[in-house]
Coordinates of C-alpha atoms in Angstrom, one line a residue:
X9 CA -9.1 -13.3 32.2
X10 CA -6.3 -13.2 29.6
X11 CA -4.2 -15.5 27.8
X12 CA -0.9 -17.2 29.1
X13 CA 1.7 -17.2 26.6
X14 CA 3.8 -19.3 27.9
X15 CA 6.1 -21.1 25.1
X16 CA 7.1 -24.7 24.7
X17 CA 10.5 -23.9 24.0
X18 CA 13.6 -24.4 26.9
X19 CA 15.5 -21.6 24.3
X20 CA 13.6 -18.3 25.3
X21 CA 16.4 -16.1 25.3
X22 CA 17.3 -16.6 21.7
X23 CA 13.8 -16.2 20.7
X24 CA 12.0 -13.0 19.7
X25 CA 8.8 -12.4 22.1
X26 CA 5.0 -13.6 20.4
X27 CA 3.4 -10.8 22.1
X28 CA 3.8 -7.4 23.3
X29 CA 2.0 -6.0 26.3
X30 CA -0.2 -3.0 26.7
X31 CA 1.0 -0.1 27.8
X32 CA -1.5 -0.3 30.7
X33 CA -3.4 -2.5 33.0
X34 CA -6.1 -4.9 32.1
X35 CA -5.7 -4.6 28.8
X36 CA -4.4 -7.1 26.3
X37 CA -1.3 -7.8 24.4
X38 CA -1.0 -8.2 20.6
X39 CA 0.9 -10.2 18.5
X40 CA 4.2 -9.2 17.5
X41 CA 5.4 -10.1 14.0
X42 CA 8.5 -9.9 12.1
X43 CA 10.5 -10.3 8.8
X44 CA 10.8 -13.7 7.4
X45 CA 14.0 -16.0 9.3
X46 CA 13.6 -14.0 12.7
X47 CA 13.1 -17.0 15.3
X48 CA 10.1 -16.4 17.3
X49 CA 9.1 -17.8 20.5
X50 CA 6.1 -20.4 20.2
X51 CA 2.7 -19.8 21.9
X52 CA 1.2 -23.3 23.1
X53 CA -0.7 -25.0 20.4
X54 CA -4.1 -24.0 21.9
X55 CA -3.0 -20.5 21.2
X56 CA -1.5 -21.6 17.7
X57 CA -4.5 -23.6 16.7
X58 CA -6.4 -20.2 16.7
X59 CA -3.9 -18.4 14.8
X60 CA -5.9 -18.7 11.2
X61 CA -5.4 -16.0 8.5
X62 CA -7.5 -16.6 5.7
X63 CA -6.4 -17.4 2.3
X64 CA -7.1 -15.9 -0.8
X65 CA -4.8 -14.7 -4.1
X66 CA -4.3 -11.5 -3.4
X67 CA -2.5 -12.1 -0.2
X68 CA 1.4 -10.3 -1.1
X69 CA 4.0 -13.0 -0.5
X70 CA 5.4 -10.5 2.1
X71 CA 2.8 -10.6 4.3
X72 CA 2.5 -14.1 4.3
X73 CA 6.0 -14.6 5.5
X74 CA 5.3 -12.4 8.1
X75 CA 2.2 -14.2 9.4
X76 CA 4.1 -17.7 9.2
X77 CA 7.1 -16.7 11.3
X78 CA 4.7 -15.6 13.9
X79 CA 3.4 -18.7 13.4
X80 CA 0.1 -18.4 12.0
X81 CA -1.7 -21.0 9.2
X82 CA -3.2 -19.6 6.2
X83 CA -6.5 -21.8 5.8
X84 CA -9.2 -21.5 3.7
X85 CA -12.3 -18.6 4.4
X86 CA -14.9 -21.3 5.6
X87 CA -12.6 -21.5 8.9
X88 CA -12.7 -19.3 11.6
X89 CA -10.0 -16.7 10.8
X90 CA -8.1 -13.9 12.4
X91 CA -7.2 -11.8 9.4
X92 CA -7.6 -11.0 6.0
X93 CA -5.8 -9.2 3.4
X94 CA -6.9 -8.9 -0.4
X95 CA -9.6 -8.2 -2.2
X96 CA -12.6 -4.9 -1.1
X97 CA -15.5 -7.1 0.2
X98 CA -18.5 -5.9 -0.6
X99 CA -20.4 -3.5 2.1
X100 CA -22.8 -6.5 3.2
X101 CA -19.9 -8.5 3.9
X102 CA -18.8 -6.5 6.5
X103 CA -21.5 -7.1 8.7
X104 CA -20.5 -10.5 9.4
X105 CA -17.0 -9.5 10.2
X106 CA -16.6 -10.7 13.8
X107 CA -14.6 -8.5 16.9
X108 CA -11.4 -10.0 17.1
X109 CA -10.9 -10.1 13.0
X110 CA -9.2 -7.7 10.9
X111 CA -10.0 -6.9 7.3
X112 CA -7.4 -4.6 5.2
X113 CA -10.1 -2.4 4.1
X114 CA -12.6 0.1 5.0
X115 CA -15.8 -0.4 3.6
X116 CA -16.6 2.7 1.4
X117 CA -12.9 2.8 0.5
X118 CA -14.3 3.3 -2.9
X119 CA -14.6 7.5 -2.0
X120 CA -10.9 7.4 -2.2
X121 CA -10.1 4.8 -4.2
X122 CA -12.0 5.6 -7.2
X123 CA -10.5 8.6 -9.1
X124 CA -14.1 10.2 -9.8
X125 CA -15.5 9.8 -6.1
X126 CA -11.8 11.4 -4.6
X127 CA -11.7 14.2 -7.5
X128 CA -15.6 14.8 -6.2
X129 CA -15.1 15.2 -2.5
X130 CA -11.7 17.4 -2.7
X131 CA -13.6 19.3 -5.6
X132 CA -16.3 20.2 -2.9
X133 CA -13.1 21.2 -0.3
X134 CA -12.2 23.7 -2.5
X135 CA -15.4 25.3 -2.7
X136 CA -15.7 25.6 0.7
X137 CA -12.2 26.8 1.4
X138 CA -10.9 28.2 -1.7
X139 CA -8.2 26.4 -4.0
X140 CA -5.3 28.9 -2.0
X141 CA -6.1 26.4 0.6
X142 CA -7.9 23.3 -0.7
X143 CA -6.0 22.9 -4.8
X144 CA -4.1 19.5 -3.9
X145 CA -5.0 17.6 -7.4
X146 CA -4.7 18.5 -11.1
X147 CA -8.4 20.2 -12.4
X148 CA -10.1 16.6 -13.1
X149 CA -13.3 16.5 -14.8
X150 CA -15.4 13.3 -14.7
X151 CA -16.8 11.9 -18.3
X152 CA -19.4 11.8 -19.4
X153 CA -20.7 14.4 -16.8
X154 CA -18.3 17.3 -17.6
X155 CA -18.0 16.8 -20.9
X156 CA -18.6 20.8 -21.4
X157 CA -16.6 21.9 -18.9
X158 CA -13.6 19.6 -20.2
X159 CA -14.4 21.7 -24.1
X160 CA -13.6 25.0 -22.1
X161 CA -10.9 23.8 -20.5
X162 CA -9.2 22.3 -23.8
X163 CA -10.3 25.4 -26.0
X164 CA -8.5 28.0 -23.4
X165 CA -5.0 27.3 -24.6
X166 CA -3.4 24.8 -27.5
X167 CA -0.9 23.4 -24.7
X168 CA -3.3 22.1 -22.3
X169 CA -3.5 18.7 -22.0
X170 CA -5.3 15.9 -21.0
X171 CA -4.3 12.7 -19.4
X172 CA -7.5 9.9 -19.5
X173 CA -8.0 7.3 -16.9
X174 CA -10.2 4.4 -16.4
X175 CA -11.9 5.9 -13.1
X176 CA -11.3 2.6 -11.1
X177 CA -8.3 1.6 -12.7
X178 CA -4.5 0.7 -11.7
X179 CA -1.5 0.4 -12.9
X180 CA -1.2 2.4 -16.0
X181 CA -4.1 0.1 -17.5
X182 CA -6.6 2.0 -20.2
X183 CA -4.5 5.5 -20.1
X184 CA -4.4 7.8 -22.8
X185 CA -3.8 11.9 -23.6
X186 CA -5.5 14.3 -25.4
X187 CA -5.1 18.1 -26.7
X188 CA -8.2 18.2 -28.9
X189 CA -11.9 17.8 -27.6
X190 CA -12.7 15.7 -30.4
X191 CA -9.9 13.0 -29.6
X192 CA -12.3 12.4 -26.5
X193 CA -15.5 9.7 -26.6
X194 CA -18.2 11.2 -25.1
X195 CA -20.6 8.8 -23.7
X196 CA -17.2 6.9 -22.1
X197 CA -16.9 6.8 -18.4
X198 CA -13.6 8.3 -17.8
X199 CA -11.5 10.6 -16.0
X200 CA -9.9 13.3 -17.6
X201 CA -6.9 15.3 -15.5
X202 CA -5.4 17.9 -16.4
X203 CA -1.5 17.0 -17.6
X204 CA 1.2 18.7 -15.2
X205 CA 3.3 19.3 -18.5
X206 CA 6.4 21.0 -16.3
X207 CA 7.1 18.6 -13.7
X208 CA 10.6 17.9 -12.0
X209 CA 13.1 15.9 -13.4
X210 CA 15.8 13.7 -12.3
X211 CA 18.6 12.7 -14.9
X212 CA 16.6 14.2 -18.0
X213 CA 13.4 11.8 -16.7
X214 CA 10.1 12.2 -15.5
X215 CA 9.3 10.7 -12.1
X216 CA 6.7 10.0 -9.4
X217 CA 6.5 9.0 -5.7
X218 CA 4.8 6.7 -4.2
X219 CA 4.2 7.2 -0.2
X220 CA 2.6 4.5 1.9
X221 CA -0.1 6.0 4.0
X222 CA -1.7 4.0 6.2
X223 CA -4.8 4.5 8.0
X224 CA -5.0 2.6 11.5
X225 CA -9.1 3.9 11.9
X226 CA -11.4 6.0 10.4
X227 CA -13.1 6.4 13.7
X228 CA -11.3 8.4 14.9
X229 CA -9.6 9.4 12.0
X230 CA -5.3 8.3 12.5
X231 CA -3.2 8.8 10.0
X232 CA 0.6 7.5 9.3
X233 CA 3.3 8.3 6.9
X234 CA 5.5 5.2 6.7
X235 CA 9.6 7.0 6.3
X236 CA 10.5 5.2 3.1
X237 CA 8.6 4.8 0.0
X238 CA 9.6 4.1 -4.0
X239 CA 10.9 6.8 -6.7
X240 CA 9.2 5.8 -10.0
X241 CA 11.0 7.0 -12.9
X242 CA 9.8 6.8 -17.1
X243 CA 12.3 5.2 -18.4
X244 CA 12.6 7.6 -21.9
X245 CA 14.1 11.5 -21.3
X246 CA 11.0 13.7 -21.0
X247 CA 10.0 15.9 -23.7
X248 CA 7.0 18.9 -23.2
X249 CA 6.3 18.9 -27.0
X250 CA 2.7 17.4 -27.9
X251 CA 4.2 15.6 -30.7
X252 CA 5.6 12.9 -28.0
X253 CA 2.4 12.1 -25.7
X254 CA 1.7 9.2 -27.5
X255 CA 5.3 8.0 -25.9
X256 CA 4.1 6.0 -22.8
X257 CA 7.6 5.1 -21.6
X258 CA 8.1 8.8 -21.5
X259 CA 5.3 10.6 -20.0
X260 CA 3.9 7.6 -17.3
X261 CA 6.0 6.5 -14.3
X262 CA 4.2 3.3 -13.7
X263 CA 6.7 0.2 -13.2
X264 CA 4.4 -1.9 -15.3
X265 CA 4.6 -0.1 -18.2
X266 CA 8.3 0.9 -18.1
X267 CA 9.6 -2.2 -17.3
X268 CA 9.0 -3.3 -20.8
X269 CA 10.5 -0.4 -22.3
X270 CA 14.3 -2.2 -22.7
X271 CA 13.0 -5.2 -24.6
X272 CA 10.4 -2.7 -26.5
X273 CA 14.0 -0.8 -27.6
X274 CA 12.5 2.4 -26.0
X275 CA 15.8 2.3 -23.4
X276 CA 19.6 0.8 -23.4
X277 CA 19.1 -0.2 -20.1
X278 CA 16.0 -1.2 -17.0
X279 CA 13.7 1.9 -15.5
X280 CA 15.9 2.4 -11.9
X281 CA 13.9 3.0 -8.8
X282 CA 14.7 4.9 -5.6
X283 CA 14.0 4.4 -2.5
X284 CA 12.6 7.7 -1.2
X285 CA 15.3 7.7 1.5
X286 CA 17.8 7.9 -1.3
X287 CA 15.6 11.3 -3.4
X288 CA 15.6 13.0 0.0
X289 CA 19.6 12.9 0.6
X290 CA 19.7 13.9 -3.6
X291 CA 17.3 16.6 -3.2
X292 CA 18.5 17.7 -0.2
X293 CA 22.4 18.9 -2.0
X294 CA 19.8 21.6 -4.1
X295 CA 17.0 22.4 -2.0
X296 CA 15.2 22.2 1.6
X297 CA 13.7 19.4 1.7
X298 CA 11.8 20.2 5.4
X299 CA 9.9 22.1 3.4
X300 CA 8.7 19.8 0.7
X301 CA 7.9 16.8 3.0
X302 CA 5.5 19.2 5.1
X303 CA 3.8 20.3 1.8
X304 CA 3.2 16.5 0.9
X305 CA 2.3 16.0 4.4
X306 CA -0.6 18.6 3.9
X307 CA -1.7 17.1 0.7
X308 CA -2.2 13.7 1.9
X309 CA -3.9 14.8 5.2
X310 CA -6.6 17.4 3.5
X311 CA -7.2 14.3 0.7
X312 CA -7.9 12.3 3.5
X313 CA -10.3 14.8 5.0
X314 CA -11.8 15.3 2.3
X315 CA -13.1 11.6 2.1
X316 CA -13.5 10.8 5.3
X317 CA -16.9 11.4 6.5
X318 CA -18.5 9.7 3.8
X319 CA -16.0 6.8 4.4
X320 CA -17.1 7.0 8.1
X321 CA -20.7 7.4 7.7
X322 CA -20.1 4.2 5.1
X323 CA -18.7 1.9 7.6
X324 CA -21.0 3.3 10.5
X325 CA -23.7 1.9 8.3
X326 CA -22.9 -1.6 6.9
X327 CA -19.8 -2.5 10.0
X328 CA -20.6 -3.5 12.9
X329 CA -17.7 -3.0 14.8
X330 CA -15.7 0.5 13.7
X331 CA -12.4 -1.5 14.3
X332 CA -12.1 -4.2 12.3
X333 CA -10.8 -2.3 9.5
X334 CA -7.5 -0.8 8.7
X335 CA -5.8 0.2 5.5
X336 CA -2.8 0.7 3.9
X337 CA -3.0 3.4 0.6
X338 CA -0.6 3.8 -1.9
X339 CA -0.1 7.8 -2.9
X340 CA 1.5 9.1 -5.8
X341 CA 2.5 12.2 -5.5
X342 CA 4.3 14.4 -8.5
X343 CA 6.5 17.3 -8.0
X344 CA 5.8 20.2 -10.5
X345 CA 9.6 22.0 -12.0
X346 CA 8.3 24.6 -8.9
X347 CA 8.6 21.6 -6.0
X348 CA 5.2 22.0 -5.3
X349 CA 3.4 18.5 -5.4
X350 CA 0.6 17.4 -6.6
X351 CA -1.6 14.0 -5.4
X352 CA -2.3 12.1 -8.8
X353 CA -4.0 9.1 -7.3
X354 CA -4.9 6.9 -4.7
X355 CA -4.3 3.1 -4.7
X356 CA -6.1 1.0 -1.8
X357 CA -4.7 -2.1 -2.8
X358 CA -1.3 -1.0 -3.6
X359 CA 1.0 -3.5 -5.1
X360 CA 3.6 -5.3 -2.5
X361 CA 5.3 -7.0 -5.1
X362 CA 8.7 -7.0 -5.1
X363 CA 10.0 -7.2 -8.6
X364 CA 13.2 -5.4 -7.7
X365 CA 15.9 -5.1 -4.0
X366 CA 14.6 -2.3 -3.6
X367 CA 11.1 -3.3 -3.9
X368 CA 11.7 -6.0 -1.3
X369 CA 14.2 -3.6 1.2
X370 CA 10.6 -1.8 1.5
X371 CA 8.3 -3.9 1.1
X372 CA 9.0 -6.8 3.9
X373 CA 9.7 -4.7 6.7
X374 CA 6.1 -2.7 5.5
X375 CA 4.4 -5.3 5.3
X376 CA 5.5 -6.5 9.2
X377 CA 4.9 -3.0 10.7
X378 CA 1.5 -2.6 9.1
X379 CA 0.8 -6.0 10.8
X380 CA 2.0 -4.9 13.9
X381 CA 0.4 -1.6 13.8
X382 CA -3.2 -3.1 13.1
X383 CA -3.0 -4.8 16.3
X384 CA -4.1 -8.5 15.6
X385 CA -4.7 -10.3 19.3
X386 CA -5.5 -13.5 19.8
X387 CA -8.7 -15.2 19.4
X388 CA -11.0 -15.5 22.8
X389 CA -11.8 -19.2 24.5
X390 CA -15.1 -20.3 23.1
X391 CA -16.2 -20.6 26.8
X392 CA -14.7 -17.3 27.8
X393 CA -15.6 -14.5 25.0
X394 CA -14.3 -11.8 26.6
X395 CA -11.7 -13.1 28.0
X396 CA -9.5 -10.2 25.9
X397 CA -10.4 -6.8 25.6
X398 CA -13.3 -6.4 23.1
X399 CA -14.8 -4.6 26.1
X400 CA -12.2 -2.1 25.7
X401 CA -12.8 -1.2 22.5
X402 CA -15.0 1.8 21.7
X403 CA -18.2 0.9 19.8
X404 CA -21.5 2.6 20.1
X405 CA -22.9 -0.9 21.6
X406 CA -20.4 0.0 24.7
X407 CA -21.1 3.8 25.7
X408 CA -23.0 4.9 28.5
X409 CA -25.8 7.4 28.5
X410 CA -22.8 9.6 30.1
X411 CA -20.5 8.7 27.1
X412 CA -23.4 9.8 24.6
X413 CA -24.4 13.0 26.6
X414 CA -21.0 14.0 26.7
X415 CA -20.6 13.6 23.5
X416 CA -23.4 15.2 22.3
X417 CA -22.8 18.6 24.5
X418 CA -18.8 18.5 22.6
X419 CA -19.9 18.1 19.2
X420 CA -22.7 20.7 19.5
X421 CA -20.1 22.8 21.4
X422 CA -18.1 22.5 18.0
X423 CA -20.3 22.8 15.5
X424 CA -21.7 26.1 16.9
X425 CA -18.3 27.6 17.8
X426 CA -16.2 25.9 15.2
X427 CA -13.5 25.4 17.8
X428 CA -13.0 22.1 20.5
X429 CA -14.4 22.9 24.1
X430 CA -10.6 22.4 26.1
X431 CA -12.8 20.8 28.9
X432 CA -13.6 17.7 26.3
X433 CA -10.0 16.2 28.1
X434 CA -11.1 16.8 31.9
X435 CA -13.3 13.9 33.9
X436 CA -12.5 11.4 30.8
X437 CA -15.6 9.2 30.3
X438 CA -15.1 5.0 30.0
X439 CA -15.8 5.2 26.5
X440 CA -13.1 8.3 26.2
X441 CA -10.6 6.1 28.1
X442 CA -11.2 3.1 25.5
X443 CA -10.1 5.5 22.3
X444 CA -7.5 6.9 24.2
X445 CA -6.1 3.9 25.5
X446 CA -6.0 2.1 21.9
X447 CA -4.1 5.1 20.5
X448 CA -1.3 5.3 23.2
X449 CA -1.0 1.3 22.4
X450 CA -1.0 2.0 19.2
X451 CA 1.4 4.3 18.9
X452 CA 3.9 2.3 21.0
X453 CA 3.3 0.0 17.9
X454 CA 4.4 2.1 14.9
X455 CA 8.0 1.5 13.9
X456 CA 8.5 2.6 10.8
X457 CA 5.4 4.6 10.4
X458 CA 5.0 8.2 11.9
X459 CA 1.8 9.5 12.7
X460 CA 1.2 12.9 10.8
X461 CA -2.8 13.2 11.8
X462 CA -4.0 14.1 14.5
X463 CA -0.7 15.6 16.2
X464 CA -0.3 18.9 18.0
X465 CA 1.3 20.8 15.1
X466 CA -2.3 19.9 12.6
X467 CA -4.8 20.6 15.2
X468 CA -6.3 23.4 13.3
X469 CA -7.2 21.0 11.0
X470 CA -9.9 20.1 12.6
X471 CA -11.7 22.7 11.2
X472 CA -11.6 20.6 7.6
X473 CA -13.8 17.9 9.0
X474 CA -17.2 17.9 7.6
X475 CA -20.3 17.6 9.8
X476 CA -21.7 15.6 11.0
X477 CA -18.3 15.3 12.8
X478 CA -17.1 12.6 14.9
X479 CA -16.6 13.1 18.9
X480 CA -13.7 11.1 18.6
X481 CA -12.1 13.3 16.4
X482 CA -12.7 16.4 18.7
X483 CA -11.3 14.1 21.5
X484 CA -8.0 13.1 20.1
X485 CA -7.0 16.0 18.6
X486 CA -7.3 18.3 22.0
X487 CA -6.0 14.7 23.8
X488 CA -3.0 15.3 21.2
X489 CA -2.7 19.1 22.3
X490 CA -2.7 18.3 25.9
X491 CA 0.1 16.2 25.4
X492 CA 2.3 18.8 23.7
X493 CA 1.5 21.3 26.5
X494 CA 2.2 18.5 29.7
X495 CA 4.0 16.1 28.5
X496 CA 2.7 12.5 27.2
X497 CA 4.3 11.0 30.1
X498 CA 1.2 13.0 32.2
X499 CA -1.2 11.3 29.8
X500 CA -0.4 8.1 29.9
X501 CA -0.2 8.0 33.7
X502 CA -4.2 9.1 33.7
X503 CA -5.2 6.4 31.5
X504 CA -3.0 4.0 34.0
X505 CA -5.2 4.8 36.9
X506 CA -8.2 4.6 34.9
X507 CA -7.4 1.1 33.6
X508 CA -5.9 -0.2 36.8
X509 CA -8.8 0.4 38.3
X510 CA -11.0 -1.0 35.8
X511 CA -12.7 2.2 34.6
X512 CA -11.9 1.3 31.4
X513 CA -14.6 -1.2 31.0
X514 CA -18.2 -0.4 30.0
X515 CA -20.5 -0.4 32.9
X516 CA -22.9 -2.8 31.1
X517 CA -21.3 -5.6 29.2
X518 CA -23.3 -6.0 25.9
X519 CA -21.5 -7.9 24.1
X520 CA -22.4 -12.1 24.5
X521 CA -20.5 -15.0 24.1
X522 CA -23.2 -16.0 20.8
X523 CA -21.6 -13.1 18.6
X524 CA -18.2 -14.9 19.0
X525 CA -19.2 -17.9 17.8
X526 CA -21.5 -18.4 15.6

């Protein structure tokens, strides 16, 4: 049923393997990728003529290497592609996204990306929960709408301030501040964040970071943390006086803006980045850092939360198959003088440009572990559609009346207890196996990511989740609790049985060899 890889080329040892294998039986490889100049083996040119990623101009020149030294051709979007990576397509566009193609966005990405939509949903968290729990993000108010609200705010104390943001904005483009309500248009759509005016500072200058988080599904939710990121420093010494906030080279970190500051005369010398490998080892001679970096993981795993039901509910409606999508965001995070940080914004196209070494010490080994993480296989025969493992995949298409009783007895289990039924792990279903399955691959995949949601140490945070709640949440995170307690060694032997004997595969195939092709 699956591919032969078999190369052309007499000089295997040399050459770094095209594919690595599931974890299990019956199901089927991905393709490996690398950093540009690693010599990989070559698939036969049946397998290479399918290898198609589709062209466009946001495609990072990192990524492209990558594809090319594993061989694939970047073609124009009227071919029959394998991947995609650039612009968000719009929501109807998603429906024609075929089963074995991978698009590097969620649809309804917008609820995080947008700086209105993710203020909005963690606003609602901390209703629920309280802002002891839930206060992540600088008090935001969206323009027009609370234009009263933003008077208040302003008129409690001369020294607050205001930084204003285009809501759908990046880079630094369209951002101003403001102390005075009457500085501020009124009828202009805008977000207006309260200014952290005490943050931490490194060598007399302001700083941000920015973490790559990267989001292998939405259904169920998966969240990694790749272990190095960029330090982003203004490139002027700060100043807390109100006198200087018109000084952009002072009081914004973005690398777009302060790379312009030496020929502007605003510094002797270019704005430096870290890596954050190199912050941790400096911050780590003052403080403990353990304690920050679990602090930062909590903020980027309740922002998540916070979005992701109307993310899920978005793709549920206008995707067809739950996963095709992946994505990788780009989180800044700012440290107050107190080391408590604060999320700023999300970026889900963040930039993979490497301007600088340490841009591209990052950037091409993230670029080639996102790829790798996604899990890109290859393409099935025309005359064989599922000859790889689309059946193995969980879909709603796929599940059994005893997937979807199950799953409805677990989530009204949860919703009326507010706690996972432990039994949701015992007598795993074909559709559970399918989830399961694709995580333990997965995770066999990550490199130089490490998963931070679900694990056993966040599994209270289940409780976050708004309704109406996904089974496959309640399912991974007790699968992930189990696996503390008996080892994962236990777990993965169950899901070996399972697939060796083929119990892994829906009992009713739906899926037809017309989808594939037309």
């Amino acid at each position: 049923l699956y591919y032969s890889c078999q190369v052309e080329d007499s000089v295997l040892p040399v050459l770094k393997p095209f594919t690595r294998p599931s974890l299990f039986s019956n199901v089927s490889p991905t393709i490996r990728f690398y950093t540009k100049g690693t010599k990989v083996a070559k698939p036969s040119k049946a397998i290479r003529s399918k290898l198609l990623w589709c062209k466009n101009n946001l495609l990072p020149v990192v990524v492209r290497q990558s594809l090319v030294t594993s061989h694939f051709s970047i073609v124009d979007e009227s071919k029959l592609w394998v991947g995609y990576w650039g612009r968000h397509l719009k929501s109807i566009q998603y429906r024609t996204i075929k089963p074995f193609q991978k698009v590097n966005h969620f649809p309804g990405a917008f609820h995080i990306g947008r700086k209105d939509r993710l203020w909005q949903h963690i606003s609602e968290m901390m209703e629920i929960w309280g802002s002891e729990e839930y206060e992540i993000m600088p008090t935001t108010f969206i323009l027009p709408r609370d234009f009263k609200k933003l008077k208040t705010h302003l008129q409690k104390s001369a020294s607050h301030i205001i930084i204003l943001k285009p809501p759908a904005s990046a880079r630094g483009v369209g951002i101003t501040f403001a102390s005075q309500i009457k500085d501020i248009p009124k009828q202009t759509s805008l977000v207006a964040q309260h200014y952290i005016g005490r943050p931490l500072i490194i060598n007399s200058a302001k700083f941000d970071l920015r973490l790559y988080v990267y989001l292998t599904s939405i259904d169920p939710l998966r969240i990694y943390l790749y272990n190095d990121g960029l330090v982003r420093f203004a490139s002027t010494p700060y100043s807390s006086d109100p006198s200087s906030m018109s000084n952009r080279f002072m009081h914004l970190t973005n690398y777009s803006i302060n790379k312009l500051a030496q020929s502007a005369g605003e510094s002797s010398a270019p704005v430096p980045k870290w890596k954050i490998s190199e912050f941790w080892a400096y911050l780590a001679e003052r403080v403990d850092v353990s304690a920050i970096k679990q602090r930062i993981k909590d903020v980027i795993i309740k922002a998540v939360i916070a979005c992701e039901s109307h993310i899920r509910l978005h793709q549920k409606k206008h995707a067809l198959y739950p996963f095709t999508s992946h994505e990788l965001y780009g989180m800044d995070i700012l440290l107050d003088s107190n080391l408590r940080p604060w999320l700023l914004e999300v970026n889900i196209s963040p930039s993979l440009h490497c301007a600088t070494a340490t841009d591209k010490a990052i950037k091409t080994v993230l670029a080639k572990d996102v790829l790798n993480l996604c899990g890109v296989q290859i393409p099935p025969n025309i005359t064989n559609a599922l000859s790889i493992d689309y059946r193995v995949k969980s879909f709603d298409s796929n599940k059994s009346a005893e997937d979807m009783l199950k799953e409805m007895h677990h989530v009204g289990y949860f919703e009326k207890n507010m706690k996972i039924d432990p039994r949701i792990v015992d007598d795993l279903t074909g559709s559970d196996a399918r989830i399961l399955i694709d995580f333990e691959d997965e995770l066999d995949r990550s490199g130089n990511f490490d998963l931070i949601f679900p694990t056993a140490k966040t599994f209270n945070y289940v409780n976050f989740y708004k309704k109406p709640i996904a089974y496959s949440n309640l399912l991974l995170a007790q699968w992930q609790l189990e696996k503390e307690r008996r080892g994962r060694e236990v777990g993965l032997a169950i899901l070996e049985d399972i697939s060796r004997r083929n119990k892994h595969f829906p009992k009713t195939v739906v899926l037809e060899i017309s989808q594939f092709t037309k």
